Amino acid sequence: MGEARAQDRKVLRVLSGEAISPPPAWMMRQAGRYLPEYRATRAEAGSFLDLCYNPAFATEVTLQPIRRFGFEASILFSDILVIPHALGQGVRFVEGEGPRLDALEGRAEFEKLRDVGDDAIFSHLAPVFEAVTSIRAALPQETTLLGFCGAPWTVASYMIGGRGTPDLAPARALAASDVGLVEALIDRLVCVQTEYLIRQFRAGADAVQIFESHAGVLPEGDDALSRWSLKPIAKMIAGVRAEVPDAKIIVFCRGSGLDGHARVVPETGASAVGVDWGVDLKALRERVPTTTVTQGNLHPETLIAGGAALDAEVDAILAATHGLPHIFNLGHGITPQTPVAHVERMLARLREGV
């Protein structure tokens, strides 16, 4: 990537510490079911995994929100569960219910996953890297391309439970009964996903985001956030930067509260902290150094509501981050029932104040 092109990418500039007004914007899950063109491509692709593993389809749905809205960043269309799938775990997506995995209940299942070699893993994931390269070639030069993966604890919780549950009871129970097994699984995911992110950078990603969607539900114990979330993420970031020294990495620790969000950058080495909708962004900005890069935290339900409430929340985010390095985003992923017109209104308010 040429230096001149990098300078045109506003999200990269913010991730380097620059304050830009108005801030650049993208949305988590911006390629998704709220868009009619996504639904059409999804139907053509067949299964959700076919959509993820077909570089042409993955490229198309990644580009759709850029064409429609002109977001300053595009995020690779894939899923955090392609990693357990590449490790040999059964993964499927049930319409209307979400992901289902063949639950990892004990050491026998783990040993099978641990025996899968890197050649097999990254051969399985080759279509993802092909999609990254294809997307980067097709994007406007000024648009930042984000890769991503799930954080080890979040991915492990799906692998153990076989699905997402509000309390993550299966993963937390296994951590209580066989902590060594869960630690070994976390370590395995750190290694595999570090290489996964390195290969995304090499394929053309400008930056990446690590999604710790389950930071609010962790095993019992002293400083569980550090043990199960921040330290494994820090290992990943250090590993990526050993190969990609200036790698820009956003960490989103959903549910970790004001204290947890304030710890993300200093304890992981992240370039930015993604802020969920449950955190007071103004309070966080007052607590962290002015050089800290933040991202978020519009409530997805406010985007559904639209109108004056949406305008007010956009204005509040702009006020809280004025003169500070910030990337405009939601505090969690956009939901399928969100009206397209409300996204247009949000961006008009952000970009023009109207």
Coordinates of C-alpha atoms in Angstrom, one line a residue:
M1 CA 0.0 0.0 0.0
G2 CA 1.5 3.3 -1.1
E3 CA 2.0 6.1 1.5
A4 CA -0.2 8.5 -0.4
R5 CA -3.0 6.0 -0.4
A6 CA -2.7 5.4 3.3
Q7 CA -2.9 9.1 3.9
D8 CA -6.2 9.2 2.1
R9 CA -7.8 6.6 4.4
K10 CA -9.4 8.6 7.3
V11 CA -9.9 5.6 9.6
L12 CA -6.2 4.7 9.4
R13 CA -5.4 8.4 10.2
V14 CA -7.6 8.3 13.2
L15 CA -6.1 4.9 14.3
S16 CA -2.7 6.7 14.1
G17 CA -4.0 9.3 16.6
E18 CA -5.4 12.1 14.4
A19 CA -8.6 13.8 15.3
I20 CA -10.8 14.4 12.2
S21 CA -14.1 16.4 12.1
P22 CA -16.5 15.0 11.3
P23 CA -15.2 11.6 12.4
P24 CA -15.1 8.8 9.8
A25 CA -17.8 6.2 10.1
W26 CA -18.6 2.5 9.6
M27 CA -21.0 0.1 11.3
M28 CA -20.6 -3.3 12.8
R29 CA -22.5 -5.8 10.6
Q30 CA -22.9 -3.1 8.0
A31 CA -23.1 -5.8 5.3
G32 CA -26.3 -7.5 6.5
R33 CA -30.0 -8.4 6.4
Y34 CA -31.2 -4.8 6.7
L35 CA -30.1 -4.3 3.1
P36 CA -32.3 -5.7 0.3
E37 CA -29.2 -6.2 -1.9
Y38 CA -27.6 -8.4 0.8
R39 CA -30.7 -10.5 1.1
A40 CA -30.7 -11.1 -2.6
T41 CA -27.0 -12.1 -2.6
R42 CA -27.6 -14.3 0.4
A43 CA -30.4 -16.2 -1.4
E44 CA -28.2 -16.7 -4.4
A45 CA -25.3 -18.0 -2.4
G46 CA -27.3 -20.7 -0.6
S47 CA -26.0 -21.3 2.9
F48 CA -24.4 -18.6 5.1
L49 CA -21.1 -20.5 5.1
D50 CA -21.2 -20.6 1.3
L51 CA -21.5 -16.9 1.4
C52 CA -18.5 -16.6 3.7
Y53 CA -16.3 -19.0 1.7
N54 CA -17.1 -17.8 -1.8
P55 CA -14.7 -14.9 -2.5
A56 CA -17.0 -13.4 -5.2
F57 CA -20.1 -13.4 -2.9
A58 CA -18.1 -12.2 0.1
T59 CA -16.6 -9.3 -2.0
E60 CA -20.1 -8.3 -3.3
V61 CA -21.8 -8.1 0.1
T62 CA -18.8 -6.3 1.6
L63 CA -19.0 -3.7 -1.1
Q64 CA -22.8 -3.2 -0.9
P65 CA -22.9 -0.7 2.1
I66 CA -19.9 1.2 0.6
R67 CA -21.8 1.7 -2.6
R68 CA -25.0 2.8 -0.8
F69 CA -23.6 4.9 2.0
G70 CA -20.0 5.7 1.3
F71 CA -18.7 4.6 4.7
E72 CA -15.1 5.4 5.3
A73 CA -14.3 1.8 6.3
S74 CA -15.4 -1.5 5.0
I75 CA -15.1 -4.7 7.0
L76 CA -14.5 -8.1 5.5
F77 CA -17.7 -10.2 5.3
S78 CA -17.0 -13.4 7.2
D79 CA -17.7 -14.8 10.7
I80 CA -15.7 -15.4 13.8
L81 CA -16.8 -19.1 13.7
V82 CA -14.8 -19.9 10.5
I83 CA -11.9 -20.6 13.0
P84 CA -13.5 -23.5 14.8
H85 CA -14.8 -24.7 11.4
A86 CA -11.2 -24.7 10.1
L87 CA -10.1 -26.6 13.2
G88 CA -12.5 -29.4 12.2
Q89 CA -15.4 -28.6 14.5
G90 CA -18.9 -29.0 13.1
V91 CA -20.4 -25.6 12.4
R92 CA -23.7 -24.7 10.8
F93 CA -26.1 -21.7 10.7
V94 CA -29.7 -22.4 11.4
E95 CA -32.1 -19.9 9.8
G96 CA -33.7 -17.7 12.4
E97 CA -31.7 -19.3 15.2
G98 CA -28.0 -18.5 14.5
P99 CA -24.9 -20.6 14.7
R100 CA -24.8 -24.2 16.0
L101 CA -21.6 -26.1 16.7
D102 CA -20.9 -29.7 17.7
A103 CA -20.2 -28.8 21.4
L104 CA -16.7 -29.3 22.7
E105 CA -17.4 -31.1 26.0
G106 CA -14.1 -32.6 27.0
R107 CA -10.5 -33.4 26.3
A108 CA -11.1 -36.0 23.6
E109 CA -12.8 -33.5 21.4
F110 CA -10.1 -30.9 22.1
E111 CA -7.3 -33.3 21.2
K112 CA -8.8 -33.8 17.8
L113 CA -8.9 -30.1 17.2
R114 CA -5.4 -29.6 18.5
D115 CA -4.0 -32.2 16.1
V116 CA -5.1 -30.3 13.0
G117 CA -2.1 -28.8 11.4
D118 CA -1.5 -25.2 10.1
D119 CA -1.5 -26.4 6.5
A120 CA -5.0 -27.8 6.8
I121 CA -6.3 -24.8 8.8
F122 CA -5.1 -22.1 6.5
S123 CA -5.9 -24.1 3.3
H124 CA -9.5 -24.2 4.6
L125 CA -9.3 -20.4 5.2
A126 CA -7.7 -19.6 1.8
P127 CA -11.0 -18.3 0.4
V128 CA -11.2 -15.7 3.2
F129 CA -7.7 -14.3 2.3
E130 CA -8.7 -14.4 -1.4
A131 CA -11.8 -12.3 -0.5
V132 CA -9.6 -9.8 1.4
T133 CA -7.4 -9.3 -1.7
S134 CA -10.5 -9.0 -4.0
I135 CA -12.2 -6.5 -1.7
R136 CA -9.1 -4.3 -1.4
A137 CA -8.8 -4.2 -5.2
A138 CA -12.4 -3.2 -5.6
L139 CA -12.7 -0.6 -2.9
P140 CA -12.3 3.1 -3.4
Q141 CA -8.7 3.9 -2.6
E142 CA -9.8 6.2 0.3
T143 CA -11.8 3.5 2.0
T144 CA -10.1 1.6 4.8
L145 CA -10.4 -2.2 4.7
L146 CA -10.8 -3.9 8.1
G147 CA -10.2 -7.6 8.7
F148 CA -11.3 -9.2 11.9
C149 CA -11.6 -12.2 14.2
G150 CA -13.2 -13.1 17.5
A151 CA -11.3 -12.9 20.7
P152 CA -10.2 -16.2 22.2
W153 CA -12.7 -16.3 25.1
T154 CA -15.7 -15.4 22.8
V155 CA -14.7 -18.1 20.2
A156 CA -14.0 -20.6 23.0
S157 CA -17.4 -20.0 24.6
Y158 CA -19.2 -20.9 21.3
M159 CA -17.0 -23.9 20.8
I160 CA -17.7 -25.3 24.3
G161 CA -21.4 -24.4 24.4
G162 CA -22.3 -25.2 20.8
R163 CA -24.2 -21.9 20.6
G164 CA -24.4 -18.5 22.2
T165 CA -26.3 -18.3 25.5
P166 CA -26.8 -15.2 27.6
D167 CA -25.0 -16.6 30.6
L168 CA -22.4 -18.8 28.8
A169 CA -23.1 -21.5 31.4
P170 CA -21.4 -24.4 29.5
A171 CA -18.1 -22.5 29.1
R172 CA -18.1 -21.1 32.6
A173 CA -18.9 -24.6 34.0
L174 CA -16.1 -26.2 32.1
A175 CA -13.7 -23.5 33.3
A176 CA -14.7 -24.4 36.9
S177 CA -14.4 -28.1 36.4
D178 CA -11.3 -28.3 34.1
V179 CA -9.6 -25.0 34.0
G180 CA -6.6 -26.5 32.3
L181 CA -8.6 -27.6 29.3
V182 CA -10.2 -24.1 28.8
E183 CA -6.8 -22.5 29.1
A184 CA -5.3 -24.9 26.5
L185 CA -8.2 -24.0 24.2
I186 CA -7.6 -20.3 24.7
D187 CA -3.9 -20.8 24.0
R188 CA -4.7 -22.7 20.8
L189 CA -7.0 -20.0 19.6
V190 CA -4.4 -17.3 20.4
C191 CA -1.9 -19.1 18.2
V192 CA -4.2 -19.8 15.3
Q193 CA -5.9 -16.4 15.3
T194 CA -2.7 -14.5 15.5
E195 CA -1.6 -16.1 12.3
Y196 CA -5.1 -15.6 10.8
L197 CA -4.8 -11.9 11.4
I198 CA -1.3 -11.7 10.0
R199 CA -2.5 -13.4 6.8
Q200 CA -5.4 -10.9 6.5
F201 CA -2.9 -8.1 6.7
R202 CA -0.7 -9.7 4.1
A203 CA -3.7 -10.2 1.8
G204 CA -4.6 -6.5 1.9
A205 CA -6.3 -5.5 5.1
D206 CA -5.4 -2.1 6.4
A207 CA -6.4 -2.7 10.0
V208 CA -8.3 -5.4 12.0
Q209 CA -10.8 -5.6 14.8
I210 CA -10.9 -8.2 17.5
F211 CA -14.4 -8.9 18.8
E212 CA -14.7 -9.8 22.4
S213 CA -18.5 -10.0 22.3
H214 CA -18.7 -11.9 25.6
A215 CA -16.4 -9.8 27.8
G216 CA -19.4 -9.2 30.2
V217 CA -19.7 -12.9 31.0
L218 CA -16.5 -14.5 32.2
P219 CA -15.5 -17.4 34.5
E220 CA -15.4 -16.7 38.2
G221 CA -12.1 -15.6 39.8
D222 CA -9.9 -12.6 40.6
D223 CA -9.5 -10.2 37.7
A224 CA -11.3 -12.5 35.2
L225 CA -11.2 -9.8 32.6
S226 CA -7.5 -9.8 32.5
R227 CA -7.1 -13.6 32.7
W228 CA -9.6 -14.6 30.1
S229 CA -9.8 -11.7 27.8
L230 CA -7.2 -8.9 28.0
K231 CA -4.1 -11.1 28.4
P232 CA -4.9 -13.4 25.5
I233 CA -5.8 -10.5 23.3
A234 CA -2.5 -8.8 24.3
K235 CA -0.6 -12.0 23.2
M236 CA -2.4 -11.9 19.9
I237 CA -1.6 -8.2 19.3
A238 CA 2.1 -8.8 20.2
G239 CA 2.2 -11.8 17.9
V240 CA 0.7 -9.8 15.0
R241 CA 3.1 -6.9 15.5
A242 CA 6.1 -9.2 15.5
E243 CA 5.3 -9.8 11.8
V244 CA 3.3 -6.6 11.0
P245 CA 5.1 -4.0 13.1
D246 CA 2.7 -1.0 12.6
A247 CA -0.5 -3.1 12.6
K248 CA -3.6 -1.1 13.6
I249 CA -5.8 -3.2 15.8
I250 CA -9.2 -2.2 17.3
V251 CA -10.4 -4.2 20.3
F252 CA -14.1 -4.3 21.2
C253 CA -14.8 -5.7 24.7
R254 CA -18.6 -5.7 24.8
G255 CA -20.0 -5.7 28.3
S256 CA -16.8 -4.9 30.2
G257 CA -18.1 -1.7 31.6
L258 CA -16.4 1.7 32.0
D259 CA -13.5 0.2 34.0
G260 CA -13.0 -2.6 31.4
H261 CA -13.1 -0.2 28.5
A262 CA -10.6 2.1 30.1
R263 CA -8.2 -0.9 30.5
V264 CA -8.3 -2.1 26.9
V265 CA -5.7 0.1 25.3
P266 CA -3.1 0.1 28.1
E267 CA -3.4 -3.6 28.8
T268 CA -3.6 -5.0 25.3
G269 CA -1.6 -2.6 23.2
A270 CA -4.6 -2.0 21.0
S271 CA -4.7 1.0 18.6
A272 CA -8.3 1.8 19.6
V273 CA -11.0 0.7 22.0
G274 CA -14.5 -0.1 20.6
V275 CA -17.1 1.3 23.0
D276 CA -20.4 -0.6 23.5
W277 CA -23.7 1.3 23.9
G278 CA -23.8 0.6 27.7
V279 CA -20.8 2.8 28.4
D280 CA -21.0 6.6 28.9
L281 CA -18.7 7.7 26.1
K282 CA -18.2 11.2 27.7
A283 CA -17.2 9.6 31.0
L284 CA -14.8 7.2 29.2
R285 CA -13.2 10.1 27.2
E286 CA -12.7 12.0 30.5
R287 CA -11.0 9.0 32.1
V288 CA -8.6 7.9 29.3
P289 CA -5.7 10.0 27.9
T290 CA -6.6 12.4 25.1
T291 CA -4.5 10.4 22.8
T292 CA -6.6 7.3 23.2
V293 CA -8.6 6.4 20.0
T294 CA -12.2 5.4 20.7
Q295 CA -14.9 3.9 18.4
G296 CA -18.6 3.7 18.9
N297 CA -21.1 3.9 20.6
L298 CA -24.5 4.7 19.1
H299 CA -27.2 2.4 20.5
P300 CA -28.6 0.1 17.7
E301 CA -32.1 0.6 19.0
T302 CA -31.8 4.4 18.7
L303 CA -30.9 3.8 15.0
I304 CA -34.1 1.8 14.7
A305 CA -36.1 4.5 16.4
G306 CA -34.7 7.3 14.2
G307 CA -36.1 10.8 14.4
A308 CA -35.1 13.3 17.0
A309 CA -33.7 10.7 19.3
L310 CA -31.3 9.6 16.7
D311 CA -30.2 13.1 16.0
A312 CA -29.7 13.8 19.7
E313 CA -27.5 10.7 20.2
V314 CA -25.4 11.5 17.1
D315 CA -24.9 15.0 18.5
A316 CA -24.0 13.7 21.9
I317 CA -21.3 11.4 20.5
L318 CA -19.9 14.3 18.4
A319 CA -19.8 16.5 21.5
A320 CA -18.1 13.9 23.7
T321 CA -15.4 13.3 21.1
H322 CA -14.9 16.8 19.7
G323 CA -11.2 17.4 19.0
L324 CA -10.3 13.8 20.0
P325 CA -9.4 10.8 17.8
H326 CA -12.7 8.9 17.3
I327 CA -14.3 6.6 14.7
F328 CA -18.1 6.8 14.5
N329 CA -19.8 3.5 14.9
L330 CA -22.6 1.6 16.7
G331 CA -22.2 0.2 20.2
H332 CA -23.0 -3.3 18.8
G333 CA -24.0 -4.6 15.4
I334 CA -26.8 -3.2 13.3
T335 CA -30.0 -5.3 13.5
P336 CA -32.0 -6.6 10.5
Q337 CA -35.1 -4.5 11.2
T338 CA -33.2 -1.2 11.0
P339 CA -34.7 1.1 8.2
V340 CA -32.2 2.1 5.6
A341 CA -33.6 5.6 5.7
H342 CA -32.4 5.9 9.4
V343 CA -28.9 5.0 8.4
E344 CA -29.0 7.7 5.8
R345 CA -30.3 10.2 8.4
M346 CA -27.6 9.2 10.8
L347 CA -24.9 9.8 8.3
A348 CA -26.4 13.1 7.1
R349 CA -26.5 14.3 10.7
L350 CA -22.9 13.2 11.3
R351 CA -21.5 14.6 8.1
E352 CA -23.5 17.8 7.6
G353 CA -25.2 18.5 10.9
V354 CA -28.7 18.4 9.3

